[in-house]
Each structure stands twice: as C-alpha cells, then as structure tokens.
Amino acid sequence: MLLILIPTSSDCKIPILAWKLSQFDIEIVVELCFFASFCSPPRIKDEPDDDGFYASPKEDSKPLKRPREDDDILLILQDSKAKKVKSKDKKVPEADKRKKPKKEEEQKWKWWEEERYPEGIKWKFLEHKGPVFAPPYEPLPENVKFYYDGKVMKLSTKAEEVATFFAKMLDHEYTTKEIFRKNFFKDWRKEMTSEEKSTITSLSKCDFTHMSQYFKAQSEARKQMSKEEKQKIKEENERLLKEYGYCVMDNHKERIANFKIEPPGLFRGRGNHPKMGMLKRRIMPEDIIINCSKDSKIPAPPPGHKWKEVRHDNKVTWLVSWTENIQGSIKYIMLNPSSRIKGEKDWQKYETARRLKKCVDKIRNQYREDWKSKEMKVRQRAVALYFIDKLALRAGNEKEEGETADTVGCCSLRVEHIKLHPELDGQEYVVEFDFLGKDSIRYYNKVPVEKRVFKNLQLFMENKQPEDDLFDRLNTSILNKHLQDLMEGLTAKVFRTYNASITLQQQLKELTNPDDNIPAKILSYNRANRAVAILCNHQRAPPKTFEKSMMNLQSKIDAKKEQLADARRELKSAKADAKVRRDEKSKKTVESKKKAVQRIEEQLMKLEVQATDREENKQIALGTSKLNYLDPRISVAWCKKWGIPIEKIYNKTQREKFAWAIDMAEEDYEF
DNA sequence: CACTAAACTTAGCAATCCGAGC
DNA sequence: GCTCGGATTGCTAAGTTTAGTG
C-alpha cells in the first residue's frame, strides 16, 4: 500500500488519514499519532472513535494486525517540516529522506521528532567511561576503639570495616531487631580473622559506641566545614559527574542515572525483611559487565583490575551491570529519565494506556460476564481483574518465601487478607482489604462490590485456611496472557496507568474553577493529583516535623490576618481623609492603601491555600503518581488552558523528564 | 507449561540543597 | 551572613514483565 497525502494545512488532515488507515492496521495508526503529534498540534483525541477496533463485534474476530510486509506508506508533506513515516522494515528511497534539522544539536534535542528504531534495537552506538566505584575503606584512626566484653580490641581491616557499618546504624531501631543482629553477626564473622572469630562469639558483648560517637562527630564536622571546603567537594562531584555522568548514545550526549556503584554496607530491606542486616559486599571491577559499542572507546578498568566481561548488546539499554549478593539479582547502570531511551518508553506506556481507554468498556463487560463462567479459573481471573481495574491493585507475582518480606498484590492475595461483610455501615456486600503491598505499605480499604463478586469471593474462600491463596487457580502469568488476548500490549499494570491518568483528567475537569486565581487552581491540581495518589495507595510517613510546620504556618496566617486588619483600617482612614481634603495627594494615598490591602489579601489567601494543601497531604505522597502514572500531557494541557506556568507543576528534573510532553501537548490534549 | 533469569519500572526514605526570613 | 525547613535529589529496594529453557 502506498499512500501519498499532500495537505494544504497540516492541521486537519492527519486525523482523516488516521481514520482511513485505522480500518486496516492499528499499528499504523499508532505511528501516525506519533507523527501527527509532532508535526503540528497533537490531534490524537480526534482519532476515530474506538468502535472501529473494539466495540463492534464484527471487527472483533478480525486480526488486529495484518502483515506489515505489504505496507509501505509514504507521506510527503509540503511544509518545511517534512518527515517520513514508514513501516519499520521497509526502505524508503534515499532521495525522499530529508535531512533532520542540523545544529539544533545537544541543547534541546527533540528526540520525539525522530523516527524510532525497529522493535528490539535500543541503540546503534554507545560509548561511556564505565562506573565510579565506591571509595576504598579508610581504616579508623588509632584512637577510635572497639571494645569486646569490656576490653579494647583492635580489629583487622576487613572486620573493622564491617563493624563500622553497624556502628553507623547504632541509633537506628533495627540494630535492636533479632533478625538484623543475627544476619549481621553471621556475615561479620565471615570477614573476621580466625583469632577474631574465636574471640568474638557474641554480638551483645560488642561495644560500638565509641566508633558511633566518632562517626557522629565526623558528620558534625562535615556540617561545620568552611565554605571553601564545601565548595571543593562540590567541584569534585561536578568533575565526577562531568567525566562519568554522561555517555554518548547515537550521536547524542545523554545523562546517566546512577553512574556510581552502590557502596558496601548492611542490607536493610523494607518492612519485615528476612535478610535485613546481611552484608552487602563491595563491588569490584571483576564483578562488572560493561556494555557498549564494539567500535566505541571501551572504558578502562581501574589499574591492576579487569572487567568481568565486556559485551556489545544493543538489544538492551544498560551500560553496566553486576550481580548483587543479597538476592542474587542483577543491578544496572542505565540512563536518566530525560534520555531518549527512557522517554520513548515512557511515552509509549501512556499510548498503551490510551489504547486501553478505547476498549476498557468492552473489557469490563467481558469480565463481568466471566463472573458467571462455569470455569473456576475464569471466574477467579475475572474477579482479580475487577480488583485491578477498580482498585488499581498491582498484579501480585508470587515471591519466594524467606527471601523477601511477606507482601502481596492482587493475584497473590490470601484468604486472610480480606473480610467479607454482607452488610456494613448501611452498605451491602462490602469487602474489607487489609494487606501489605509493595514496600510493605499497608493497603486498607472497605469497598462495596457487586453481589456477583461477593458471591464469588465466598466461593473462592470455601474450605480454605487463612494462609491459602484467594485465587488458587490464578497467577500473573495467566492473567497477563489473557490480557494480551484482549488488547495488544495490555498487562495488569496498564490498568494502573490508565486509571491514574483518566482520574487526573476527570478530576481536573471537575475541580478547576475558571474564576479561581493561580494558587487556588494549583490547589485544585494538587487535589486531583491527590485523588490519584489515594487510588494508587501512595502513602508516606507523616513528616517528622509536620505538626510543628503546621503550627508555624498557622501563626504566619494569624500574623497576616492582623496585618490585613491594619491595612484595612489604614485604608478606611485614608478614605475618610480623602473625602475631607479632596486633593490629588490624598486620593493617591487611598489608591496605594487599596493596593496594599489587595496585596495582603492575596498573600493571606495563598497561605491559607498552602495550609489546606499541606494538611490534606499529610500522609499522601504525590510524587510517585506524578512521575510514573500521570500522562504528563494532561498536566501540560491543563497548564496551557488555564495559563498556569508549567514550573508550578513540574520542577526542573520533572520538566526534563517530560520535555517531550511539554513540547507537544496543546491545551486541547485529551488522554 | 513451569520455572528462572534478565531487564526495566516503580517506590519511599534519607541526605542534601537552597531560599525565605531573621 | 545564618538558620530553619521545605523542596529536590540521590539512593537502592521492590515490584512487573519478558525472554529463554527444558
């Protein structure tokens, strides 16, 4: 198929083209959206309305995709921004290729205006300097003592290093925990000489307090350092960043996210982790796998050392990897979120969620049907999916017992995690959830559900022990396979992304009051954001200084109120004065007093809004959803629509991460 | 199909930074 | 200039999903 489109004004033609194509090939539509969204204001919302692909039963049976080999689409635009869009595996005559704008280079490279690589290929050229290793251990000064059983004991360097890890944590509650102490002691002994091992047989006889004091003094000293010294450290860090913090990927210099190797220390998992206190060992060059281009300058290992391996795999995005010793998992050094490779993926994630939007109704109807299935497996799948959709639960992979904290997600819920209330507080069929999720954050919620769901849950729980799986015929793999059949690229987490983003969009619509001033509008934004955070259960520990800071803010408000009262009094008397005198000067005074009152009113309002916002945010973390779940184009569009500076919503880092969205979304963007 | 390894995203907390108010 | 406290950044653990294997 060859299609040539010559629009007169680029704005209106794209959707029409998309419409026509959509009847043939979904993939192409996606690419066109991509295209449409950069060549002119994104008009994705104008895409054909759904039913084409999903809603109509007729379309349903048809394969979503047809072989791409036949497709060769070429768009030629007359406008200067001409770009080509072609199907991945076909060549387009070289002559038609227009040079990308040169010299726009590094400053702000708009990777989103470029063609994407074929599936699987992550880069063509990659060069970097390798990782920065943790600084070597510096033995304690002679005068800092360790005591065993009341007596001074000089430790070998290795044993001492591990001891310092413990000493540095002495104030933490977890050094009192049995598991932590047991794990620590076991691993510490492995680092001891045989004499040390035979002497040090009990952790409770170890006295780290002197060491601990020394470290406290050290960190105090660090705070007290002179400006020059601090400046020097800062410069050293900048040098390190400059040298190791960037790589070259396909002609562009890109920021690396974590170029420093994690230093050794004691592992402290989240929650009740069975491995807490274990020694996280020092990573050496011999542990490191380097990934880069064959034809790049390969990073040199530190003198006297070798890399474990150097490979050239452009099917992956990481630059460096090593295996960590606590869980035996692999750790990676990868690029910053502002990089092309992360940004594209992020963008794609939201596009997948938007595709779900088009077929979510159908999927919902489907799982509601499945609640009635005669197959247990299907019913369980359908109820689980309902939870994932309605409550934004995570998928819930099974975990190896004893390796990690006991936490669950949807598929791994156990009978003990829910309670069924046929009636509760005047509501029917209430399910009470109470479990620890990711990071051992508690999920607690009472949710009225459909009668069918309730009955199914009763069925699933029959003859089971509290510690049995609620969905015993289901796991994430089964669920995701099913989802894949419902929509290409659909997995459990897409529901979280979709529901988060659609909630933000809908809440913004509902909460934004056109007459509000900017701070009040931002409060509305934060409230919409908060609704999402609550949905996703993004909690935080109330800041330690919360109460105090609230009090401070309140006193500021009180002060401002007084100030306002004063200003009003002054205005009043000025007015009275002006009435008597009737001269220019007193009129001017009235004006300026009026202005002052207004200014103070605004300040007061701002403070009050701030107080409300903070109070409502006490235990809610907004960052996670903002960064990972909310399509940034929704926020950008909202800002444009209401004239809110984007800086009020996204800080510098966030603006870098979302540069693509800030550049392409217009005020009419719809998720 | 079950199992595991690998790759990549998502997560909360602690350390650090930085600017407003003294 | 200095200090306090909120904002930002860094850190790395803990998830999800995919790919590979027998």
XYZ file of C-alpha atoms (C1' of nucleotides) in Angstrom:
715
model
C 0.000 0.000 0.000
C 1.287 3.383 -0.862
C -0.382 6.472 0.364
C 0.523 9.948 -0.505
C -1.046 12.789 1.276
C -0.494 16.384 0.463
C -2.257 18.545 2.968
C -2.670 22.196 2.447
C -2.673 22.961 6.110
C -1.171 20.266 8.181
C -3.596 20.648 10.997
C -6.731 18.974 9.817
C -5.601 16.192 7.581
C -3.904 13.882 9.917
C -6.956 12.633 11.732
C -8.661 11.894 8.484
C -5.764 9.879 7.338
C -5.678 8.063 10.623
C -9.317 7.266 10.266
C -8.887 5.734 6.899
C -5.935 3.690 7.897
C -7.438 2.530 11.082
C -9.627 0.190 9.217
C -6.594 -1.657 8.067
C -3.865 -1.548 10.559
C -3.758 -0.485 14.125
C -0.010 -0.284 14.225
C -0.028 2.286 11.548
C -2.454 4.427 13.408
C -0.114 4.490 16.309
C 2.698 5.597 14.128
C 0.557 8.246 12.630
C -0.382 9.507 16.016
C 3.257 9.779 16.669
C 3.625 11.647 13.507
C 0.620 13.803 13.951
C 1.637 14.811 17.384
C 4.858 16.377 16.363
C 4.257 17.834 13.003
C 1.532 20.055 14.355
C -0.600 20.287 17.414
C -1.366 16.786 18.564
C -4.785 15.812 17.478
C -4.821 12.371 18.823
C -8.094 12.926 20.505
C -9.568 13.342 17.112
C -8.745 9.837 16.248
C -11.578 7.707 15.061
C -13.678 6.916 17.975
C -12.820 3.476 19.008
C -15.651 1.310 17.825
C -13.677 0.634 14.744
C -11.389 -1.720 16.590
C -13.006 -2.994 19.656
C -16.600 -2.307 20.269
C -18.162 -3.712 17.186
C -18.407 -7.464 17.346
C -17.726 -7.760 13.664
C -14.331 -6.154 13.899
C -13.601 -8.290 16.822
C -12.868 -11.524 15.156
C -10.607 -9.916 12.662
C -6.912 -9.963 13.387
C -5.814 -6.659 14.799
C -2.777 -6.552 12.708
C -2.035 -7.530 9.249
C 1.359 -8.407 7.906
C 3.462 -5.349 7.598
C 5.387 -6.592 4.628
C 2.736 -5.233 2.350
C 2.698 -1.837 3.802
C 4.805 0.851 2.526
C 3.433 4.128 3.485
C 4.962 7.280 2.452
C 3.807 10.644 3.404
C 5.061 13.633 1.678
C 4.321 16.921 3.190
C 4.904 20.179 1.536
C 5.605 22.087 4.628
C 9.164 22.603 5.667
C 8.980 20.162 8.487
C 8.587 17.292 6.109
C 9.172 13.940 7.681
C 8.588 10.498 6.544
C 6.707 7.799 8.266
C 7.214 4.348 7.045
C 6.643 0.897 8.257
C 9.592 -0.413 10.144
C 11.050 -2.978 7.891
C 10.770 -1.289 4.578
C 13.145 1.014 2.899
C 12.170 4.347 1.582
C 14.077 5.708 -1.344
C 17.021 7.654 -0.081
C 16.087 10.645 -2.180
C 12.941 11.246 -0.188
C 14.788 11.404 3.025
C 15.010 14.926 4.221
C 17.882 15.865 6.447
C 16.996 16.403 10.029
C 17.448 19.934 11.205
C 21.137 20.303 11.891
C 22.864 22.230 14.647
C 19.809 22.251 16.749
C 22.014 19.605 18.375
C 22.559 18.994 22.031
C 20.916 21.995 23.619
C 17.465 20.621 23.243
C 17.429 17.574 21.162
C 13.863 16.726 20.313
C 14.175 13.003 20.053
C 10.432 12.739 19.879
C 10.526 14.243 16.440
C 12.686 11.452 15.154
C 11.920 8.105 13.817
C 12.022 5.211 16.194
C 14.242 2.209 15.872
C 12.780 -1.072 14.861
C 11.477 -3.139 17.731
C 14.247 -4.636 19.809
C 17.103 -2.422 18.718
C 17.873 0.004 21.504
C 20.830 1.879 20.067
C 23.405 1.811 17.330
C 26.308 3.418 19.081
C 27.120 3.537 22.771
C 30.224 4.846 24.453
C 30.808 5.551 28.136
C 33.500 5.736 30.788
C 32.344 2.870 32.958
C 31.133 3.110 36.556
C 32.509 5.048 39.503
C 33.424 2.695 42.305
C 32.748 3.305 45.963
C 35.669 4.989 47.693
C 38.002 2.463 49.330
C 37.709 1.825 53.016
C 39.686 4.152 55.226
C 40.703 2.498 58.476
C 39.737 4.249 61.685
C 42.276 6.403 63.459
C 44.139 4.558 66.208
C 42.332 6.381 68.975
C 38.912 5.136 67.971
C 38.370 1.933 69.896
C 36.206 -1.081 69.656
C 35.508 -2.988 72.844
C 34.675 -6.605 73.239
C 33.463 -7.819 76.590
C 34.653 -4.556 78.114
C 38.185 -4.817 76.728
C 39.758 -2.845 73.895
C 40.193 -4.913 70.800
C 42.000 -3.992 67.611
C 40.178 -5.392 64.610
C 41.617 -6.438 61.302
C 40.840 -4.022 58.496
C 38.144 -6.181 56.946
C 36.414 -6.916 60.225
C 36.700 -3.297 61.208
C 35.089 -2.103 58.006
C 32.037 -4.254 58.577
C 31.927 -3.197 62.203
C 31.776 0.429 61.106
C 28.685 -0.322 59.050
C 26.966 -1.491 62.185
C 28.335 1.365 64.274
C 26.941 3.886 61.816
C 23.478 2.468 62.299
C 23.610 2.149 66.038
C 20.914 4.743 66.597
C 18.545 3.005 64.303
C 15.838 0.891 65.718
C 16.670 -2.026 63.501
C 20.016 -2.742 65.122
C 17.905 -3.965 68.004
C 15.957 -6.391 65.849
C 16.782 -10.016 66.339
C 16.902 -10.927 62.656
C 19.024 -7.939 61.815
C 21.521 -8.750 64.532
C 21.649 -12.409 63.676
C 22.223 -11.790 59.976
C 24.760 -9.118 60.646
C 26.730 -11.182 63.090
C 26.814 -14.176 60.805
C 28.128 -12.140 57.892
C 30.506 -10.161 60.048
C 32.130 -13.309 61.327
C 32.837 -14.321 57.764
C 35.057 -11.268 57.435
C 36.990 -11.909 60.627
C 40.395 -13.498 61.008
C 40.373 -16.850 62.764
C 41.536 -15.243 66.012
C 38.809 -12.658 65.849
C 36.332 -15.363 65.129
C 37.325 -17.324 68.176
C 37.264 -14.260 70.409
C 34.125 -12.544 69.186
C 31.368 -15.029 69.756
C 28.538 -12.815 70.906
C 27.242 -9.620 69.368
C 25.844 -8.412 72.662
C 29.342 -8.233 74.068
C 30.423 -5.904 71.302
C 30.613 -2.237 72.120
C 30.435 0.031 69.101
C 29.577 3.197 70.967
C 32.964 4.797 70.657
C 33.003 4.162 66.937
C 29.491 5.505 66.690
C 30.436 8.694 68.504
C 33.359 9.136 66.193
C 31.103 8.988 63.155
C 28.664 11.402 64.659
C 31.486 13.808 65.307
C 32.628 13.316 61.738
C 29.290 14.172 60.247
C 29.037 17.123 62.583
C 32.430 18.285 61.392
C 31.285 17.905 57.845
C 28.389 20.230 58.506
C 30.710 22.744 60.082
C 33.120 22.749 57.181
C 34.112 26.091 55.791
C 32.620 27.356 52.602
C 35.818 26.748 50.694
C 35.965 23.142 51.758
C 32.360 22.602 50.808
C 32.975 24.283 47.509
C 35.886 21.973 46.867
C 33.756 18.905 47.470
C 31.091 20.282 45.219
C 33.587 20.852 42.462
C 34.950 17.362 42.847
C 31.438 15.976 42.485
C 30.863 18.070 39.418
C 34.090 16.821 37.921
C 32.997 13.250 38.551
C 29.623 13.940 37.013
C 31.178 15.563 34.001
C 33.543 12.709 33.439
C 31.382 9.701 34.280
C 27.850 11.043 34.368
C 27.277 11.070 30.640
C 27.553 8.717 27.758
C 27.258 9.025 24.033
C 24.344 7.176 22.571
C 23.744 7.524 18.863
C 25.314 10.931 18.349
C 23.863 12.426 21.474
C 25.332 13.031 24.852
C 22.954 11.614 27.415
C 22.861 11.752 31.176
C 23.370 8.554 33.125
C 21.036 7.964 36.042
C 23.230 6.071 38.511
C 26.828 6.002 37.431
C 28.086 5.376 40.963
C 28.278 1.787 42.131
C 26.405 1.123 45.331
C 28.833 1.168 48.250
C 29.118 -1.779 50.624
C 27.013 -1.708 53.764
C 24.388 -3.567 55.693
C 21.269 -4.501 53.825
C 18.079 -3.121 55.230
C 15.097 -4.234 53.215
C 11.711 -2.615 53.645
C 9.296 -3.950 56.175
C 9.940 -7.209 57.901
C 12.692 -8.466 55.679
C 14.274 -11.824 56.476
C 17.632 -10.689 55.130
C 17.938 -7.434 56.997
C 21.401 -6.893 58.447
C 23.221 -9.009 55.889
C 26.438 -7.651 54.483
C 26.134 -6.086 51.090
C 29.582 -6.688 49.756
C 31.861 -4.312 47.943
C 31.582 -4.456 44.183
C 34.888 -4.853 42.362
C 35.736 -4.323 38.703
C 35.933 -8.095 38.426
C 32.157 -8.172 39.141
C 31.332 -5.714 36.421
C 29.965 -6.357 32.971
C 30.431 -3.478 30.587
C 28.045 -2.997 27.707
C 28.994 -0.658 24.869
C 29.579 -0.486 21.127
C 32.300 -2.581 19.600
C 33.624 0.469 17.835
C 33.489 2.719 20.894
C 36.343 3.592 23.176
C 35.980 0.818 25.725
C 36.219 2.031 29.314
C 39.411 1.026 31.086
C 39.129 -0.887 34.366
C 40.927 0.661 37.349
C 44.685 -0.048 37.269
C 45.523 -3.602 38.217
C 41.979 -4.787 37.629
C 39.931 -6.388 34.913
C 36.267 -6.284 33.989
C 34.325 -9.462 34.359
C 33.186 -9.100 30.787
C 32.773 -6.583 28.028
C 29.829 -7.141 25.747
C 28.196 -5.341 22.890
C 24.494 -5.945 23.145
C 22.353 -3.288 21.535
C 19.157 -5.144 22.380
C 19.397 -3.818 25.935
C 19.634 -0.326 27.370
C 22.082 -0.770 30.241
C 25.713 0.327 30.237
C 26.987 -1.591 33.235
C 25.686 -4.483 35.289
C 26.706 -6.603 38.247
C 25.143 -9.248 40.416
C 24.248 -8.199 43.907
C 24.877 -10.662 46.720
C 21.774 -10.345 48.890
C 19.099 -11.593 46.494
C 21.456 -12.588 43.706
C 19.703 -10.195 41.379
C 21.298 -8.105 38.683
C 21.781 -4.392 39.084
C 22.191 -1.993 36.210
C 23.506 1.367 35.319
C 21.070 2.990 32.921
C 20.220 6.378 31.509
C 18.433 9.285 33.077
C 14.671 9.688 32.583
C 15.364 12.658 30.324
C 17.141 10.415 27.857
C 15.640 9.391 24.582
C 15.635 5.746 25.505
C 13.662 6.250 28.713
C 11.444 8.959 27.334
C 10.310 6.948 24.371
C 9.400 4.073 26.614
C 7.502 6.363 28.928
C 5.602 7.921 26.087
C 4.793 4.517 24.714
C 3.479 3.476 28.120
C 0.905 6.268 28.033
C -0.034 5.456 24.474
C -0.755 1.898 25.547
C -2.909 3.214 28.370
C -4.783 5.368 25.887
C -5.438 2.360 23.733
C -6.893 0.699 26.790
C -9.205 3.663 27.137
C -10.728 2.764 23.823
C -11.530 -0.796 24.771
C -11.923 -0.669 28.517
C -15.704 -0.762 28.355
C -15.630 -3.887 26.368
C -13.126 -5.488 28.708
C -15.253 -4.536 31.674
C -18.304 -6.124 30.128
C -16.260 -9.163 29.373
C -15.052 -9.717 32.912
C -18.489 -9.104 34.294
C -19.700 -11.891 32.058
C -16.860 -14.059 33.251
C -18.042 -13.763 36.835
C -20.714 -16.216 35.757
C -18.393 -18.626 33.996
C -18.613 -22.269 34.875
C -14.860 -22.435 34.961
C -13.342 -21.593 38.299
C -10.197 -20.358 36.646
C -12.128 -17.882 34.537
C -14.130 -16.595 37.469
C -11.037 -16.046 39.544
C -9.381 -14.270 36.687
C -12.413 -12.060 36.242
C -12.689 -11.105 39.894
C -8.964 -10.415 40.122
C -9.152 -8.238 37.056
C -12.064 -6.379 38.563
C -9.934 -5.557 41.609
C -7.029 -4.487 39.448
C -9.295 -2.241 37.447
C -11.470 -0.845 40.214
C -8.877 -0.579 42.973
C -5.719 -0.158 40.929
C -4.101 -3.100 42.679
C -0.747 -4.349 41.447
C -0.526 -7.655 39.635
C 0.983 -9.562 42.550
C 3.647 -12.023 41.473
C 4.416 -14.920 43.714
C 7.532 -14.481 45.802
C 9.966 -16.925 47.193
C 9.250 -17.439 50.832
C 12.058 -16.444 53.192
C 13.778 -14.371 50.538
C 11.734 -11.224 50.899
C 9.236 -9.513 53.171
C 5.778 -11.049 53.086
C 3.878 -8.711 50.817
C 1.191 -9.358 48.233
C -0.549 -7.923 45.214
C -3.796 -8.913 43.574
C -3.023 -12.406 42.301
C -1.140 -13.342 45.451
C -3.850 -12.196 47.882
C -4.565 -14.728 50.576
C -7.798 -15.519 52.336
C -6.520 -13.777 55.458
C -6.219 -10.501 53.569
C -9.906 -9.915 53.011
C -13.021 -9.950 55.141
C -16.485 -10.209 53.719
C -19.321 -8.163 55.162
C -22.740 -8.902 53.688
C -23.652 -5.600 55.252
C -21.535 -2.877 56.779
C -22.424 0.676 57.756
C -25.542 0.596 55.674
C -23.786 -0.723 52.588
C -24.259 -4.120 51.070
C -21.550 -6.578 50.053
C -18.544 -4.876 51.489
C -15.060 -6.337 51.094
C -12.531 -5.244 53.671
C -8.964 -5.396 52.400
C -6.034 -5.389 54.755
C -2.648 -6.443 53.480
C 0.901 -5.291 52.990
C 1.728 -4.344 49.428
C 4.896 -3.210 47.721
C 7.460 -1.784 50.132
C 5.329 -3.230 52.929
C 2.937 -0.320 52.666
C -0.382 -1.257 54.158
C -3.415 -1.338 51.943
C -6.554 -0.909 53.942
C -9.869 -0.324 52.255
C -13.532 -1.172 52.635
C -15.156 -1.496 49.272
C -18.746 -2.221 48.331
C -18.720 -4.633 45.411
C -21.244 -6.159 43.107
C -23.240 -9.024 44.511
C -21.730 -11.445 41.994
C -18.224 -10.538 43.046
C -19.154 -11.028 46.632
C -20.660 -14.427 45.999
C -17.635 -15.452 44.009
C -15.310 -14.423 46.806
C -17.335 -16.523 49.215
C -16.923 -19.397 46.839
C -13.174 -18.889 46.478
C -12.779 -18.861 50.240
C -14.731 -22.005 50.911
C -12.800 -24.692 52.739
C -9.636 -22.681 52.801
C -7.220 -21.762 55.547
C -6.396 -18.105 56.149
C -2.927 -18.591 54.653
C -4.240 -20.151 51.440
C -4.270 -18.244 48.170
C -7.544 -16.491 47.453
C -7.069 -17.023 43.721
C -5.624 -20.501 43.763
C -6.136 -21.057 40.051
C -4.559 -17.816 39.003
C -1.188 -16.157 38.718
C 0.150 -13.086 36.980
C 1.314 -15.046 34.001
C -2.139 -16.471 33.334
C -3.720 -13.105 33.877
C -1.331 -11.246 31.615
C -1.675 -13.823 28.908
C -5.412 -13.292 28.982
C -4.969 -9.531 28.889
C -2.673 -9.854 25.933
C -5.553 -11.509 24.073
C -7.888 -8.657 24.929
C -5.568 -5.982 23.658
C -2.088 -5.993 22.270
C 0.372 -4.791 24.857
C -2.147 -4.999 27.683
C -0.798 -6.118 31.038
C -2.034 -5.654 34.579
C -0.058 -2.500 35.219
C -1.589 -0.731 32.251
C -4.793 -0.516 34.270
C -2.989 1.416 36.966
C -1.594 3.814 34.413
C -4.925 4.162 32.676
C -6.991 4.641 35.795
C -4.496 7.067 37.272
C -4.378 9.232 34.174
C -8.069 9.186 33.444
C -8.775 10.061 37.067
C -6.461 13.040 36.901
C -8.073 14.268 33.728
C -11.557 13.870 35.055
C -10.752 15.391 38.447
C -9.099 18.370 36.824
C -12.192 18.953 34.802
C -14.328 18.706 37.865
C -12.236 20.675 40.329
C -10.838 23.532 38.300
C -12.798 26.684 38.837
C -12.200 29.145 35.989
C -12.653 32.113 38.310
C -10.012 30.992 40.755
C -6.661 32.677 40.898
C -3.482 30.763 40.224
C -2.757 29.464 43.724
C -6.315 28.217 44.056
C -6.106 26.498 40.693
C -2.902 24.842 41.769
C -4.642 23.641 44.875
C -7.217 22.074 42.600
C -4.463 20.453 40.631
C -2.920 19.058 43.761
C -6.280 17.750 44.838
C -6.718 15.976 41.542
C -3.207 14.599 41.913
C -4.131 13.555 45.432
C -7.161 11.637 44.272
C -4.839 9.594 42.106
C -2.308 9.061 44.885
C -5.088 7.786 47.093
C -6.314 5.467 44.383
C -2.825 4.079 43.939
C -2.246 3.970 47.696
C 0.861 6.106 47.561
C 1.473 6.791 51.191
C 4.214 8.368 53.152
C 5.095 8.585 56.783
C 3.887 11.951 58.066
C 6.972 14.167 58.063
C 8.623 14.233 61.472
C 8.230 17.980 61.609
C 4.678 18.000 60.344
C 2.916 19.256 63.450
C 5.478 21.928 64.025
C 5.460 23.170 60.473
C 1.668 23.294 60.517
C 1.812 25.443 63.633
C 4.335 27.744 62.043
C 2.176 28.169 59.026
C -0.834 28.884 61.200
C 0.990 31.600 63.067
C 2.041 33.100 59.771
C -1.595 33.136 58.768
C -2.581 34.798 62.020
C 0.086 37.415 61.566
C -1.075 38.026 58.049
C -4.641 38.445 59.236
C -3.587 41.098 61.663
C -1.597 42.795 59.013
C -4.662 42.787 56.837
C -6.806 44.283 59.555
C -4.258 47.037 59.993
C -4.118 47.701 56.300
C -7.881 47.908 56.153
C -8.004 50.361 58.997
C -5.423 52.478 57.267
C -7.377 52.369 54.071
C -10.509 53.444 55.855
C -8.903 56.423 57.467
C -7.223 57.352 54.228
C -10.602 57.288 52.534
C -12.102 59.468 55.211
C -9.172 61.772 54.896
C -9.564 61.954 51.130
C -13.225 62.754 51.429
C -12.440 65.755 53.549
C -9.411 67.018 51.697
C -10.407 66.158 48.165
C -6.908 66.670 46.823
C -4.713 64.598 44.498
C -2.295 63.551 47.134
C -4.842 62.006 49.435
C -6.506 60.283 46.502
C -3.213 58.730 45.664
C -2.807 57.606 49.229
C -6.166 55.876 49.061
C -5.140 54.134 45.902
C -1.902 52.873 47.328
C -3.629 51.725 50.508
C -6.159 49.908 48.414
C -3.380 48.172 46.592
C -1.771 47.223 49.867
C -4.971 45.665 51.126
C -5.348 43.713 47.948
C -1.801 42.515 48.101
C -2.161 41.343 51.663
C -5.458 39.648 50.907
C -3.775 37.738 48.165
C -0.905 36.756 50.403
C -3.308 35.588 53.058
C -5.258 33.556 50.590
C -2.062 31.977 49.357
C -1.068 30.996 52.855
C -4.456 29.557 53.625
C -4.424 27.542 50.462
C -0.977 26.314 51.350
C -2.168 25.224 54.767
C -5.115 23.327 53.329
C -2.921 21.647 50.795
C -0.374 20.594 53.333
C -2.915 19.295 55.791
C -4.603 17.193 53.133
C -1.235 15.888 52.090
C -0.089 14.729 55.473
C 0.121 11.049 54.683
C -0.086 11.121 50.933
C 2.865 11.077 48.574
C 2.119 12.848 45.308
C 5.487 12.358 43.678
C 5.153 8.762 42.670
C 1.985 9.160 40.685
C 3.146 12.388 39.124
C 6.327 10.741 37.975
C 5.095 7.329 36.954
C 1.366 7.219 36.349
C 0.041 10.502 35.106
C 0.306 11.199 31.430
C 2.270 14.460 31.553
C 0.385 15.790 28.554
C -2.729 16.067 30.697
C -0.914 18.367 33.081
C 0.724 20.330 30.304
C -2.609 20.837 28.593
C -4.198 21.931 31.832
C -1.436 24.458 32.420
C -1.829 25.853 28.934
C -5.554 26.014 29.202
C -5.530 27.974 32.441
C -2.377 29.966 31.927
C -0.532 28.273 34.751
C 3.244 28.356 34.366
C 4.451 24.795 33.970
C 7.058 25.442 36.662
C 4.267 25.471 39.209
C 3.503 21.875 38.459
C 6.832 20.371 37.469
C 10.202 21.192 38.934
C 13.362 21.210 36.852
C 14.003 17.495 36.931
C 10.416 16.751 36.092
C 10.439 19.202 33.238
C 13.465 17.446 31.856
C 11.820 14.095 32.111
C 8.647 15.358 30.496
C 10.232 17.618 27.908
C 8.526 15.621 25.170
C 5.104 16.257 26.638
C 5.743 19.910 27.332
C 6.802 20.353 23.749
C 3.964 18.516 22.084
C 0.800 18.838 24.162
C -1.591 21.657 23.413
C -4.418 22.818 25.598
C -6.940 20.608 23.887
C -4.988 17.420 24.510
C -7.165 14.666 25.681
C -5.879 11.493 27.251
C 3.779 -25.057 30.663
C 6.506 -24.147 34.751
C 10.418 -22.185 36.174
C 14.170 -18.878 36.268
C 16.973 -15.096 34.729
C 17.076 -10.757 32.837
C 15.503 -6.237 32.042
C 13.174 -2.493 33.197
C 9.662 0.404 36.048
C 8.017 1.964 40.375
C 8.742 3.152 45.332
C 9.578 5.544 49.840
C 13.004 7.484 52.656
C 17.303 9.928 53.848
C 20.611 13.242 52.620
C 21.382 17.421 50.678
C 20.250 21.735 48.732
C 18.611 26.206 48.737
C 15.926 30.235 49.528
C 12.920 32.936 52.796
C 13.034 35.244 56.916
C 15.754 36.706 60.801
C 25.572 36.224 56.722
C 22.978 32.457 59.186
C 19.461 29.234 60.199
C 15.496 26.721 59.522
C 12.500 23.989 56.971
C 10.513 22.692 52.737
C 11.862 21.072 48.130
C 14.745 18.378 45.479
C 17.830 14.792 44.556
C 20.025 10.508 45.348
C 19.699 6.040 46.593
C 18.542 1.491 46.059
C 14.844 -1.823 47.213
C 10.883 -3.946 45.405
C 7.921 -4.534 42.109
C 6.250 -6.104 36.873
C 7.010 -8.099 32.557
C 9.500 -10.573 29.134
C 12.570 -13.955 27.324
C 14.658 -18.171 27.494
C 14.916 -23.111 28.674
C 13.918 -27.932 29.413
